[in-house]
Structures are given as structure tokens and as C-alpha cells.
Coordinates of C-alpha atoms in Angstrom, one line a residue:
Chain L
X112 CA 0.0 0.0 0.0
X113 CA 2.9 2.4 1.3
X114 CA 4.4 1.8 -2.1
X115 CA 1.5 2.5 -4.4
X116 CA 1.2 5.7 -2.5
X117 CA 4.7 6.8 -2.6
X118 CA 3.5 6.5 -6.4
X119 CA 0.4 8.7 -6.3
X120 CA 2.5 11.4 -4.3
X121 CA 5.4 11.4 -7.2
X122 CA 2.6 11.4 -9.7
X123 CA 0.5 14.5 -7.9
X124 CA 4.5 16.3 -7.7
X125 CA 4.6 15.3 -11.5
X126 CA 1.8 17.1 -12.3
X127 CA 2.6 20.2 -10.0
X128 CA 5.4 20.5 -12.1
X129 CA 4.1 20.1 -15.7
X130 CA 0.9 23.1 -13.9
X131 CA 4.2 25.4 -13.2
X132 CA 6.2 24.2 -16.5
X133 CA 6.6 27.4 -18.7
X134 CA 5.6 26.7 -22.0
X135 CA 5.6 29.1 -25.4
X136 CA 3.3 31.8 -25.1
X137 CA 0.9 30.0 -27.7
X138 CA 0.4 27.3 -25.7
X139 CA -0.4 28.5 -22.0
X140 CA -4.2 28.8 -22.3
X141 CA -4.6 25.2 -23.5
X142 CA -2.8 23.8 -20.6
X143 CA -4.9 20.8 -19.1
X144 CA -5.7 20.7 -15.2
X145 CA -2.9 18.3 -14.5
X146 CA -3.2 18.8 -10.6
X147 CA -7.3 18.1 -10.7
X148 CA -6.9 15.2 -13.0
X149 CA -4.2 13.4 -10.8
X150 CA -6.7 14.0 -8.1
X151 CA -9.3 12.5 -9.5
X152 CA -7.7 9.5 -10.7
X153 CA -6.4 8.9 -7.1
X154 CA -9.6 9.7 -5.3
X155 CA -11.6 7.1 -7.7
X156 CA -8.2 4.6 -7.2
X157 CA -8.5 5.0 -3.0
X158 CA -11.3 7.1 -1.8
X159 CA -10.8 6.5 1.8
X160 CA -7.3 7.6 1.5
X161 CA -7.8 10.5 -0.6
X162 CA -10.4 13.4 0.0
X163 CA -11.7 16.9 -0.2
X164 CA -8.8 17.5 2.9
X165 CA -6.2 16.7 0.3
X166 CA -7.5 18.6 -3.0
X167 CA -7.9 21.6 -0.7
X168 CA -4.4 21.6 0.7
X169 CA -3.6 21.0 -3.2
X170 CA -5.7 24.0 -4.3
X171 CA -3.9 25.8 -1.6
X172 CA -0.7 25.2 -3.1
X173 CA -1.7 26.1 -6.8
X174 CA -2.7 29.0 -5.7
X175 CA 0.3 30.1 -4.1
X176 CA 2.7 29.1 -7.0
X177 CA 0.0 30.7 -9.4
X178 CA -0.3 33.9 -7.6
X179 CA -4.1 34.1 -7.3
X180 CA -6.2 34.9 -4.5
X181 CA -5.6 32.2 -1.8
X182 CA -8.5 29.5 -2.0
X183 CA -9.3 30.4 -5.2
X184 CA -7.6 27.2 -6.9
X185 CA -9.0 25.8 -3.4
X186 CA -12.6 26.0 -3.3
X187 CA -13.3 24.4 -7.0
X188 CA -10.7 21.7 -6.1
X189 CA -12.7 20.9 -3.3
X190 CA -16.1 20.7 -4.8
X191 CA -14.7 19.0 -8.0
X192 CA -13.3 16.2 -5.8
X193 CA -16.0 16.0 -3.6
X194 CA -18.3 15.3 -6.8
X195 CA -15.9 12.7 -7.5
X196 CA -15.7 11.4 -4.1
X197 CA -19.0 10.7 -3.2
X198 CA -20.2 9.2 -6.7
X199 CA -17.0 7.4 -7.0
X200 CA -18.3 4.0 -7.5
X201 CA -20.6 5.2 -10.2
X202 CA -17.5 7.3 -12.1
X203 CA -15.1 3.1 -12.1
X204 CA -17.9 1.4 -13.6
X205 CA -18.5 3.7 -16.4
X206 CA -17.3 3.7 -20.0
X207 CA -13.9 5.9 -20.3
X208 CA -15.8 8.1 -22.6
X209 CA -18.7 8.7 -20.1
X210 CA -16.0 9.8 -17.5
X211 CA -14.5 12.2 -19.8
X212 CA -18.0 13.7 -20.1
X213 CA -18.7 13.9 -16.3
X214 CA -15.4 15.5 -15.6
X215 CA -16.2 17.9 -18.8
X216 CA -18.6 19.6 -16.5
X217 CA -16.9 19.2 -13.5
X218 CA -13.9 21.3 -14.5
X219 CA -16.5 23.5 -16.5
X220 CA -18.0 24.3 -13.4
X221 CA -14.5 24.9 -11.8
X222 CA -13.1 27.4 -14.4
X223 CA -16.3 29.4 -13.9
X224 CA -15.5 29.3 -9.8
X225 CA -12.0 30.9 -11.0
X226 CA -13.7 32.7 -13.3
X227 CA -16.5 34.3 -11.1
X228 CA -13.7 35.1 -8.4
X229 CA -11.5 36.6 -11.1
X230 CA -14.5 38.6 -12.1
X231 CA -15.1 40.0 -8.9
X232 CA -11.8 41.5 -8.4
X233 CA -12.3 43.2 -11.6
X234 CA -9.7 41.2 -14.2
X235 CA -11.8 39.1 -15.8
X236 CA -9.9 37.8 -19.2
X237 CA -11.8 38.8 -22.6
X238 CA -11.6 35.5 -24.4
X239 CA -13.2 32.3 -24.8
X240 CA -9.3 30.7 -24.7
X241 CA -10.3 31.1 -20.9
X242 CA -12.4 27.2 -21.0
X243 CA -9.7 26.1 -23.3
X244 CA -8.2 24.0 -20.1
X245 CA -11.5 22.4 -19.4
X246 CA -11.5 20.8 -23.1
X247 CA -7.5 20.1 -23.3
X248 CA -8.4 18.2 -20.0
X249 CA -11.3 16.7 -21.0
X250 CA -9.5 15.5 -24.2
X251 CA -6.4 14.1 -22.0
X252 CA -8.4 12.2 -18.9
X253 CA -8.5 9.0 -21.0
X254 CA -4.6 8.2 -21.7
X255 CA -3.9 9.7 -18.3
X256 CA -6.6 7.2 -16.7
X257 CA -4.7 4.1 -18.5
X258 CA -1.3 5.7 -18.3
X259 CA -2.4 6.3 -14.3
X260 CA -3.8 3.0 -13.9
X261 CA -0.9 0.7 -15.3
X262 CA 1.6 2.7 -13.2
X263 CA -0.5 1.9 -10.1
X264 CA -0.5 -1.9 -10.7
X265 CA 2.9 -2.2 -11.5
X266 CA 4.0 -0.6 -8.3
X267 CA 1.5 -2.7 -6.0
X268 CA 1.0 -5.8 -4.9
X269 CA -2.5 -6.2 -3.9
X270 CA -4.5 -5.3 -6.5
X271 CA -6.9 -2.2 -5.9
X272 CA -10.7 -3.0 -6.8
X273 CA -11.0 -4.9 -9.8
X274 CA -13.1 -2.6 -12.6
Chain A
X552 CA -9.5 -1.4 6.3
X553 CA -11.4 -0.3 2.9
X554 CA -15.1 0.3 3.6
X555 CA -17.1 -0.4 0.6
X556 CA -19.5 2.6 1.5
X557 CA -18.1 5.6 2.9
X558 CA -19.6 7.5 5.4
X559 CA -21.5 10.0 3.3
X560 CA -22.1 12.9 5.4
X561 CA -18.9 12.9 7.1
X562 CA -17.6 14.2 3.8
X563 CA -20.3 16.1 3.1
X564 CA -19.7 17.9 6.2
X565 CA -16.0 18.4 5.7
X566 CA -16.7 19.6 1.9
X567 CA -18.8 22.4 3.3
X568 CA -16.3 23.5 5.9
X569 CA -13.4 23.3 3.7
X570 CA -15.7 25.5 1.2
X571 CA -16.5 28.0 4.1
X572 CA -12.4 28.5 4.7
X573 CA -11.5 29.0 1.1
X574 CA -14.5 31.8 0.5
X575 CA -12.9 33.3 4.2
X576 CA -8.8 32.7 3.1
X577 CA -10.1 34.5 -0.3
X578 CA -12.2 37.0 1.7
X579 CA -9.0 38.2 4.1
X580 CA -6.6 37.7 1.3
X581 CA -7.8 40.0 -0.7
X582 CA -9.4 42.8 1.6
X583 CA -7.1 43.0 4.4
X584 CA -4.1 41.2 2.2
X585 CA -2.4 39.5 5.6
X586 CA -2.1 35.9 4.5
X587 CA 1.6 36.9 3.4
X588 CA 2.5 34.6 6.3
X589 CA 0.5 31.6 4.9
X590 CA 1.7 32.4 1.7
X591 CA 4.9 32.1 2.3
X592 CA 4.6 29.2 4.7
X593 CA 3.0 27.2 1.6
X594 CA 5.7 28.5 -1.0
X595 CA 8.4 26.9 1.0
X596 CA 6.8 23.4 -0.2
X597 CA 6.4 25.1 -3.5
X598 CA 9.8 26.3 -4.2
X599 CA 11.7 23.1 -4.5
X600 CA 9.1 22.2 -7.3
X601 CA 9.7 25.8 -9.1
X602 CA 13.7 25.3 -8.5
X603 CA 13.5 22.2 -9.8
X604 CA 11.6 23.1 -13.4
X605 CA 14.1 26.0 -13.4
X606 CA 17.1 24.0 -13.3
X607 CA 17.2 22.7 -17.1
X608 CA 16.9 26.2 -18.5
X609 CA 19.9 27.1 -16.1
X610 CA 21.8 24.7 -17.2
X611 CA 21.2 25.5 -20.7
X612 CA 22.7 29.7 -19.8
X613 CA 25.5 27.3 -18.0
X614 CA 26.1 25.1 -21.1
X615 CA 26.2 27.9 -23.3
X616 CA 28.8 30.0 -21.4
X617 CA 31.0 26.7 -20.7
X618 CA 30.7 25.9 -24.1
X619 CA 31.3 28.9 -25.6
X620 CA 34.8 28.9 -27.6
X621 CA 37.6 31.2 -26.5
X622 CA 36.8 33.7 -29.1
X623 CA 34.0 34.5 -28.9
X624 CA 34.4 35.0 -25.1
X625 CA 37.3 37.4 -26.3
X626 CA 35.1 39.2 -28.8
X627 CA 32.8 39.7 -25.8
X628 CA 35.2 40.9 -23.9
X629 CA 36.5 43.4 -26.3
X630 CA 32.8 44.6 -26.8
X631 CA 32.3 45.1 -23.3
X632 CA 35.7 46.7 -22.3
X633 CA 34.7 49.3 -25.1
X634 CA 31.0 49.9 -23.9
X635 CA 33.0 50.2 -20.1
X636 CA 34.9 52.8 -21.3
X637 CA 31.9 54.8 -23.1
X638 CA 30.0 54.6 -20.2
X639 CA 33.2 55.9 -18.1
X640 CA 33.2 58.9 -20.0
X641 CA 29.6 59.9 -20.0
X642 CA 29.9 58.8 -16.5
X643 CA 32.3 61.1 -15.5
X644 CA 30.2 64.4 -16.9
X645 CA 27.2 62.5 -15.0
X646 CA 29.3 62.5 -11.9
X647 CA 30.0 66.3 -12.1
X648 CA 26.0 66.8 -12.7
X649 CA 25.6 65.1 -10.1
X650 CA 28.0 66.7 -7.2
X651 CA 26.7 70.5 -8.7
X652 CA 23.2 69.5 -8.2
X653 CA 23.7 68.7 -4.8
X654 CA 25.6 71.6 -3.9
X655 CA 22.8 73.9 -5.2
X656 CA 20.5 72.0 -3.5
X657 CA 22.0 72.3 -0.6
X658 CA 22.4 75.8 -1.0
X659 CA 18.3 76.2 -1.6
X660 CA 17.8 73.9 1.7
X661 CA 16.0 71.1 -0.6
X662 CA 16.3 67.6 1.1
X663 CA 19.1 65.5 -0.8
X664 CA 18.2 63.5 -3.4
X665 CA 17.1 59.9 -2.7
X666 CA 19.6 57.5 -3.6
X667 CA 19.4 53.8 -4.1
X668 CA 20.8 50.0 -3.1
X669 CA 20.8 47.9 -5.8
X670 CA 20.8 44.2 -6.3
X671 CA 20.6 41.8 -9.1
X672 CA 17.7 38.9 -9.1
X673 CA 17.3 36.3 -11.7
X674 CA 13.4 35.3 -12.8
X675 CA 12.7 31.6 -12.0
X676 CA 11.3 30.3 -15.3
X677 CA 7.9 29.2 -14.0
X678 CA 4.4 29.8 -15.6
X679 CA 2.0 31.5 -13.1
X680 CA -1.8 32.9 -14.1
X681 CA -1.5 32.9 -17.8
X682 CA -4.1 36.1 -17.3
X683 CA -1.7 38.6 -14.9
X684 CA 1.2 39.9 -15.7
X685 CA 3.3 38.1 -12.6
X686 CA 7.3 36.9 -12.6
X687 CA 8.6 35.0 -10.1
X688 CA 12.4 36.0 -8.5
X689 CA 15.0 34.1 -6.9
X690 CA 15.7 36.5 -4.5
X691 CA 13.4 36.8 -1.3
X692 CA 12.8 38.2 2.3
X693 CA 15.9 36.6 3.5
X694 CA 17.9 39.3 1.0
X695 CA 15.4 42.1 2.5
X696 CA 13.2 42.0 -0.1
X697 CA 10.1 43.6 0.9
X698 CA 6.5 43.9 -0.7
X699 CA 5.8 47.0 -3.0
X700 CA 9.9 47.0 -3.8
X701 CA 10.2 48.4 -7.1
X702 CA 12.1 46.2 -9.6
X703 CA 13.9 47.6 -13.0
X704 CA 16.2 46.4 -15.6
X705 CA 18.6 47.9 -18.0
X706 CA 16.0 49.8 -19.9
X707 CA 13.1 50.8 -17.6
X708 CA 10.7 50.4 -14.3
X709 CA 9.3 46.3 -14.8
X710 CA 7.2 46.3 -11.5
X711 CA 6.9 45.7 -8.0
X712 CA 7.1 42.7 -5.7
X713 CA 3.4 41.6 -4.7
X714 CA 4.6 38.4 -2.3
X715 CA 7.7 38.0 -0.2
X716 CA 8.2 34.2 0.9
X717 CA 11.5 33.6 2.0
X718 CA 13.3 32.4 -0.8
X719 CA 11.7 33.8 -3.7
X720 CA 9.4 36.7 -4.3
X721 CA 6.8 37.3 -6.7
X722 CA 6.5 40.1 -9.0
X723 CA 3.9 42.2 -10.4
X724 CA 5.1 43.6 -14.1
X725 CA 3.6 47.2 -15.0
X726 CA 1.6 45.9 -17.6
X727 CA -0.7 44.2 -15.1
X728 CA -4.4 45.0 -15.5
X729 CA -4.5 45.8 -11.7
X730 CA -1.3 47.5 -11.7
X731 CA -1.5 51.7 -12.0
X732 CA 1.7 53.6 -12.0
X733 CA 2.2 57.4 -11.3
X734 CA 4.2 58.5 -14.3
X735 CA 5.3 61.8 -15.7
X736 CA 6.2 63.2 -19.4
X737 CA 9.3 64.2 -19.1
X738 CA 9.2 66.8 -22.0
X739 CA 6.3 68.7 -20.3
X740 CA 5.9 67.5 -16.8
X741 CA 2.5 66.6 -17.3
X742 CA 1.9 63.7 -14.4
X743 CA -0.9 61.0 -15.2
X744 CA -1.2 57.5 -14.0
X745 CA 0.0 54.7 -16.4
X746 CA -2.8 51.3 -16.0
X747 CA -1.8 48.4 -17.4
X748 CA -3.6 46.9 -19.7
X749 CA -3.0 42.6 -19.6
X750 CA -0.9 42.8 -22.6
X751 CA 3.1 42.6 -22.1
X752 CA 3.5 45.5 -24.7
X753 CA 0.8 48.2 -23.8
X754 CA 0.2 50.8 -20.7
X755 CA -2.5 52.9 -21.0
X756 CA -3.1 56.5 -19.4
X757 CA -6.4 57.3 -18.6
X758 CA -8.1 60.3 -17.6
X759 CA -6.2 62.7 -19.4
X760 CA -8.2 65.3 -21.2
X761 CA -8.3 66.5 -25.0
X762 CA -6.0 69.7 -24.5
X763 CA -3.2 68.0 -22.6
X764 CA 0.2 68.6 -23.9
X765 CA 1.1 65.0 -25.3
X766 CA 2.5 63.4 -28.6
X767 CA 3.3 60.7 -30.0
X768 CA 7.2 59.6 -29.2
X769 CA 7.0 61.4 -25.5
X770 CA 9.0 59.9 -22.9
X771 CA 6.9 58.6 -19.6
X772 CA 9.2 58.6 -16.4
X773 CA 8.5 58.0 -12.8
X774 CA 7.3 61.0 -10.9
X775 CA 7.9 59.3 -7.8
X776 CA 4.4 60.1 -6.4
X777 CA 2.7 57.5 -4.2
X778 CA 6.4 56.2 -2.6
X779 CA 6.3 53.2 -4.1
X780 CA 8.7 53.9 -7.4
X781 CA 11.5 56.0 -7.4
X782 CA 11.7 59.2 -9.6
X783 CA 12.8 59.7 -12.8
X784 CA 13.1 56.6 -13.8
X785 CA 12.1 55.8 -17.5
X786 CA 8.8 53.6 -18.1
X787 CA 7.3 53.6 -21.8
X788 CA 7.1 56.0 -24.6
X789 CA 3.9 56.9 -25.9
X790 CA 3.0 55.0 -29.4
X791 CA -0.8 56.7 -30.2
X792 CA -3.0 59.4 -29.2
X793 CA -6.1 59.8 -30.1
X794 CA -8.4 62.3 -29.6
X795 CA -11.7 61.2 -31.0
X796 CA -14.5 64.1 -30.5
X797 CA -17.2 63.3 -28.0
X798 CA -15.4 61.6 -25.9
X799 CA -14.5 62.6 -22.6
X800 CA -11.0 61.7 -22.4
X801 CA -8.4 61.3 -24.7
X802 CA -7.2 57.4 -25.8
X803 CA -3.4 57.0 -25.0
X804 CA -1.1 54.4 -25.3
X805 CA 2.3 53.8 -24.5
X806 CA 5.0 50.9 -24.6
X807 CA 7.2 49.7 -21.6
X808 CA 10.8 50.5 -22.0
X809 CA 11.6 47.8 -20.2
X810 CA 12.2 44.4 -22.2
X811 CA 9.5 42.5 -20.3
X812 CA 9.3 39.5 -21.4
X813 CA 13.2 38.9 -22.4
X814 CA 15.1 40.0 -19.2
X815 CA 16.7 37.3 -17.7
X816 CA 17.6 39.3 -14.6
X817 CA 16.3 42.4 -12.9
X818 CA 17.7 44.9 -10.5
X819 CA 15.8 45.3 -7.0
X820 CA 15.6 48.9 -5.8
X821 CA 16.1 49.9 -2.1
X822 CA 15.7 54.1 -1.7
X823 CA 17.5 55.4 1.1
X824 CA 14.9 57.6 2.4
X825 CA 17.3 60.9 2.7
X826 CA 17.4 62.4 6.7
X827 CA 16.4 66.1 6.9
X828 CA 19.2 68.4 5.9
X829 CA 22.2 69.0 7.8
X830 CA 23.9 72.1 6.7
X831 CA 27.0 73.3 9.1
X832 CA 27.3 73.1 13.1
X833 CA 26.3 76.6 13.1
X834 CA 23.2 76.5 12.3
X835 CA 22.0 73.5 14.6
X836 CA 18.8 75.8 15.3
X837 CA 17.5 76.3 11.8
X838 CA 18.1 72.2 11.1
X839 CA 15.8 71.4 14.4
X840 CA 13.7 73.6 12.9
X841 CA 13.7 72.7 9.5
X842 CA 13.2 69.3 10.2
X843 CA 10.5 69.9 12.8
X844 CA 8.5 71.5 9.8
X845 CA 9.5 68.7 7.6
X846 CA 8.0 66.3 10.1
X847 CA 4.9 67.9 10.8
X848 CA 4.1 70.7 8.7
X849 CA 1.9 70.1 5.5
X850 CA 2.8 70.8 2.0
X851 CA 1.9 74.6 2.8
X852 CA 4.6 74.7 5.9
X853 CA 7.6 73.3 3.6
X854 CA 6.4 75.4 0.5
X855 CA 7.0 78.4 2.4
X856 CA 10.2 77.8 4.0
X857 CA 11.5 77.1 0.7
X858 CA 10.5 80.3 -1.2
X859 CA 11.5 82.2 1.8
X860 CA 15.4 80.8 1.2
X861 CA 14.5 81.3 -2.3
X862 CA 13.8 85.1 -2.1
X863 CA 17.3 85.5 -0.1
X864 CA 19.6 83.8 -2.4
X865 CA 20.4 85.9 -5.2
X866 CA 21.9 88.4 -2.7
X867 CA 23.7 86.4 -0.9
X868 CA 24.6 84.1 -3.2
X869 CA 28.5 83.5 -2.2
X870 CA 27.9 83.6 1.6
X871 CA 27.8 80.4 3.7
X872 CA 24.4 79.3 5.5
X873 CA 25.4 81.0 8.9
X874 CA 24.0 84.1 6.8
X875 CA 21.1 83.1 6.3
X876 CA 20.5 81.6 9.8
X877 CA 21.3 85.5 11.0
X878 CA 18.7 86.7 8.3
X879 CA 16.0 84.5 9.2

């Protein structure tokens, strides 16, 4: 168990990395939600490990290596995972496409958090390019669910639930 | 033990509450802004991430000056020792400037010029909020950085330091759309407040009216207003005008001097705030004085002392200050 976790933490520090990663100036506004979608892989992999406590201390830490308002990055982690969490063993028995869909809305719902916030301190951003993360993410979740997966049972033993 | 069913309201519950302290951390952050201690609690776990991402674009600058052959590191070095010498000269005029302005102003009884500490920062090559205008600095609160410190480069005022964590600060550029910067036209002395727009190549002044005195080309420089940025430093030239009838304010539009999105390094500014005059033992009484003013008077008080010393000069123009501590 120790080991498959050790994982899941190198993977979450993975994907703090490739959030903070500059990229060309192109490419910033399509970058996916690599911190939610680890999340969400991990709180649908071990839910009683995993929870809103985590994805807040998560959103926490996005937000200070982003610069926003602190608990901005926070409070849409937290509801996005809570979704997640409590309907979790609906979200392993669905199709990977029907995920993808569900988590669609879910990160629709959190850029609009972000963006509401961002909106009532008066710099609200002027383009549609502002959702573009929800659909790069959206687009990504499926190879990042198998990629996730297949490094989680290589590095355990016991074999999580079988879906 | 893995429960099959977990306790549903239990999370519920802590959802809610964890909800409740983001909408309060927001809430304080943002209207009394004293989370700087949480911040920079949490950017101590962040910063070995951010070091980290930096360290391959460092080692490229490393690679490239290790691998860079012998000549051209010469040719460098020619280049620069020429530049050094330009500069020397101008420098030396600059230095004579200098020395006469601060004789004359001590002559008027003018408080010295402010001068500054400076120190070099590299930017940590992190993305942050693709929407603000923000850089993040290798240099932090245990170098004295402190928040609102301006930060320039070769060329121009870049911005000020929002968050101090201990290691690393983060910058706001001028270009930010929250950011507002008390500038001056240096042909004129018009002064006008420079917003940023959200675009690295664009500052905007609002609220200037049809008639004022500005064109195209004209030079914006700190006016030093507001405390935060030292004077007369250069920040953007203007690029349009555009006085479109009916409007209640002209459009203008100006470019940062500074090379925002290329510098590699920037320069932190400390001002040494300048203590009241001190003129010559002799006049001990007329310093307490002065200074007392200085401390409590209002812009009146000080106006009037310095016309006053004004008036007198051109008289007395070769006579030390004990004169004019007799006269007054």
C-alpha cells in the first residue's frame, strides 16, 4: 500500500510541475488541469485515503505558486473532488468516454468558480481561450486514466478494486 | 480497512467546511491582504518544485557560457571593455552633474536626493496565471526584499514585488491590468497614471483630457508620487494618441521600455529615504527647525520655507548658511 502511494504522491509532484512548467506563449491557455486530473484519478483509485482535505491543501498550493487569491484554486478543487468522491463507485464502472464527459462539467464548473472570483476582483480575461483547459483536460483524462492506472498496478501488490 | 460505502455525510460535512475556509482565506486575502504569512509558509513546499523546473533552462545559460569557444568569449570581452569605457566617460560628466546638483541644492535647503541600493535577481522560469502579468524571482525576504519594492532592468521600471516568501518573491510587471503607475512626461511634466492593460507591450493612461500637452514619441518617467517607485526613472514612450471628438477623455497608449518578457535578470531597488538636511554646526537651530517643519508641517509649511530661502539667495549668493540663519 505504502508503495502504491509513494506512487500517487510522485505522480501529484509530477503534475505540479508540468501546472508550473513554462511553456511558449501559444500554448499556455490550452494547458490541461494536470493537478485536478491526478486527483481525480487517485480519489476514484483509493477514496478513503484520498479526499476533499487533500484537494484543498492541493488547491492551496496552486494558488500560491499561481499567484491568485488564496482559495481560489481551493474552493473548485474541493467541490470538484467532492463530486468525484461521493459518486465514485458510479464514475469506475462507467465507459472511459462517459468519465471524460462527467469531468467535462466538472472542471467546466470549476473554471467558472475561477472565473466568477476573477471577475469580482475586476480582471476578468476577454476571451473564450479562458475554458480552453476544461476541453484540453477533457480530451487528456482517457490516456492519463490508462497511463495512471498501469503505473498503479505495477507498483502494487495487492491489487486495488477490480473494474 | 477499505469500507465499501463511505460515510457519506462525514464528507459532506468536511466539503462544506473546507468551502466555508477558502470563500474566508479569499475574503481576508484579498481585503485586508495578511495571508503573506500563509503564503509564504505554503511557498516553502512550492519552491523546491519551481527550483527544480528552473534548473534545465539554467543549465542551458551554464552550457552555453561553458561551451562557448575562446573567441568568442574574447570578442565579448572586447565589446564590453569598449562599452566600459563609453559609459566611463559619459559617466564622468554624469558624476559632475551630479556633485553641482547637490551643492545647489543644498544651497536652496532642498532635502538630498534619494539614492538607491541595488541588487541583481534572476526570474525563476515558471508559468503562473496565464491572465496577470506576474514573474517569479529568486531572490526573497531573506535578501530584505520587501512587498511593493520596485524592480527595474537595464532599460526601464518592470514592477513591484506583490509576495515575499522567504526564498523567492513574486513580481507584479507594469503591464498588469491591476497595476496603476504614477508616471510623468518628461518633455512637459505633465503627471498622469499609467494602467496596465494585460498585454506585455501596452500601458495605458487614462483620464487625461483632450487639451493635454502629449504626442506621440513622448518619454513617460516616474514621478515618484505615491512612494512606491522612485523618480525619474524611464517607463514607456507613448505610441498613439487619439483624440476622437465626444469623448470625454483622450485614448493614449504607451510601450514599456523595459524588455519585459526577455530580461533574464532584474535589478531590486532599495531608496534610502534621505534624513532632513544637515547644513553646518552653526546652524544647529535652523536644522531642528527645518526638520520639525519637515515632520509635521503640510505641504503649505515646507512650500513656504523654501520660497522664503529662495527670495534670499540671489543676494547672498557666495555667503555660507550662517547668513542666512542671521537673516532668518
Amino acid at each position: 500500500m505504502s508503495k502504491t502511494l509513494r506512487v500517487g504522491l510522485i505522480t501529484v509532484i509530477a503534475a505540479f510541475m508540468l501546472a508550473i512548467m513554462p511553456l511558449p506563449d501559444w500554448a499556455v491557455e490550452f494547458r490541461p488541469d494536470w493537478v485536478t486530473l491526478v486527483l481525480i484519478y487517485w480519489v476514484l483509485a483509493f477514496p478513503s485515503y484520498i479526499g476533499v482535505g487533500m484537494a484543498w491543501l492541493a488547491g492551496l498550493l496552486l494558488d500560491v505558486s499561481y499567484g491568485t487569491l488564496i482559495g481560489q484554486h481551493a474552493i473548485g478543487m474541493v467541490l470538484v473532488i467532492y463530486v468525484v468522491h461521493i459518486q465514485h463507485q458510479l464514475l469506475r464502472v462507467a465507459s472511459l468516454l462517459q468519465q471524460a464527459i462527467v469531468i467535462f462539467f466538472l472542471l467546466l464548473i470549476k473554471q467558472l468558480l475561477t472565473l466568477w472570483v476573477d471577475g469580482m476582483l475586476g480582471r476578468e480575461p476577454d476571451n473564450w481561450l479562458y475554458f480552453m483547459p476544461t476541453i484540453t483536460s477533457t480530451i487528456l483524462w482517457p490516456w492519463l486514466y490508462l497511463i495512471l492506472r498501469d503505473l498503479q498496478r505495477k507498483f502494487s501488490k495487492v491489487k486495488p478494486y477490480q473494474y | 480497512m477499505q469500507t465499501l460505502f463511505i460515510r457519506g455525510p462525514a464528507v459532506t460535512i468536511r466539503m462544506v467546511l473546507l468551502v466555508i475556509a477558502s470563500i474566508t482565506l479569499m475574503t481576508v486575502d484579498h481585503r485586508w491582504n495578511s495571508l503573506e504569512i500563509v503564503r509564504s509558509t505554503l511557498s516553502s513546499v512550492v519552491y523546491p518544485l519551481q527550483y527544480t523546473i528552473d534548473l534545465p533552462i539554467q543549465f542551458y545559460y551554464w552550457a552555453d557560457e561553458v561551451l562557448s569557444t575562446k573567441r568568442t568569449l574574447l570578442e565579448k570581452n572586447r565589446e564590453f571593455e569598449a562599452r566600459h569605457l563609453e559609459n566611463r566617460v559619459q559617466l564622468q560628466k554624469l558624476d559632475i552633474i551630479e556633485k553641482e546638483n547637490d551643492r545647489l541644492r543644498r544651497l536652496l535647503g532642498a532635502t538630498p536626493k534619494t539614492t538607491e541600493r541595488l541588487l541583481i535577481a534572476e526570474i525563476i522560469n515558471v508559468d503562473v496565471d496565464p491572465y496577470r502579468q506576474l514573474i517569479v524571482l529568486n531572490k526573497g525576504g531573506n535578501h530584505d526584499v520587501y512587498q511593493g519594492q520596485p524592480i527595474i532592468d537595464a532599460h526601464g521600471i518592470m514592477g513591484q514585488v506583490v509576495h515575499v516568501n522567504p526564498l523567492s518573491s513574486t513580481a507584479m510587471l507594469i503591464t498588469d491590468a491591476s497595476h496603476a503607475i504614477p508616471v510623468q512626461i518628461d518633455r512637459t511634466g505633465l503627471r498622469a497614471n499609467a494602467f496596465g492593460t494585460g498585454k506585455i507591450d501596452q500601458l495605458e493612461l487614462l483620464h487625461l483630457p483632450h487639451n493635454a500637452d502629449i504626442e506621440t514619441g513622448d518619454m513617460l518617467i516616474t514621478s515618484g508620487l505615491g512612494g512606491v517607485f522612485p523618480p525619474n526613472y524611464p517607463v514607456a514612450a507613448i505610441t498613439r494618441v487619439e483624440r476622437t471628438a465626444g469623448e470625454p477623455f483622450a485614448t493614449i497608449e504607451a510601450t514599456p521600455l523595459a524588455q519585459l518578457d526577455k530580461s533574464r535578470e532584474v535589478l531590486l531597488v532599495w531608496r534610502n529615504i534621505p534624513q532632513p538636511v544637515i547644513l553646518h554646526t552653526e546652524d544647529n537651530k535652523e536644522k531642528a527647525a527645518s526638520s520639525e517643519t519637515e515632520a509635521t508641517a503640510t505641504d503649505s509649511g515646507t512650500a513656504d520655507t523654501t520660497t522664503e530661502t529662495d527670495d534670499e539667495k540671489p543676494q547672498e549668493s557666495n555667503k555660507p548658511a550662517a547668513e542666512e540663519d542671521n537673516s532668518e
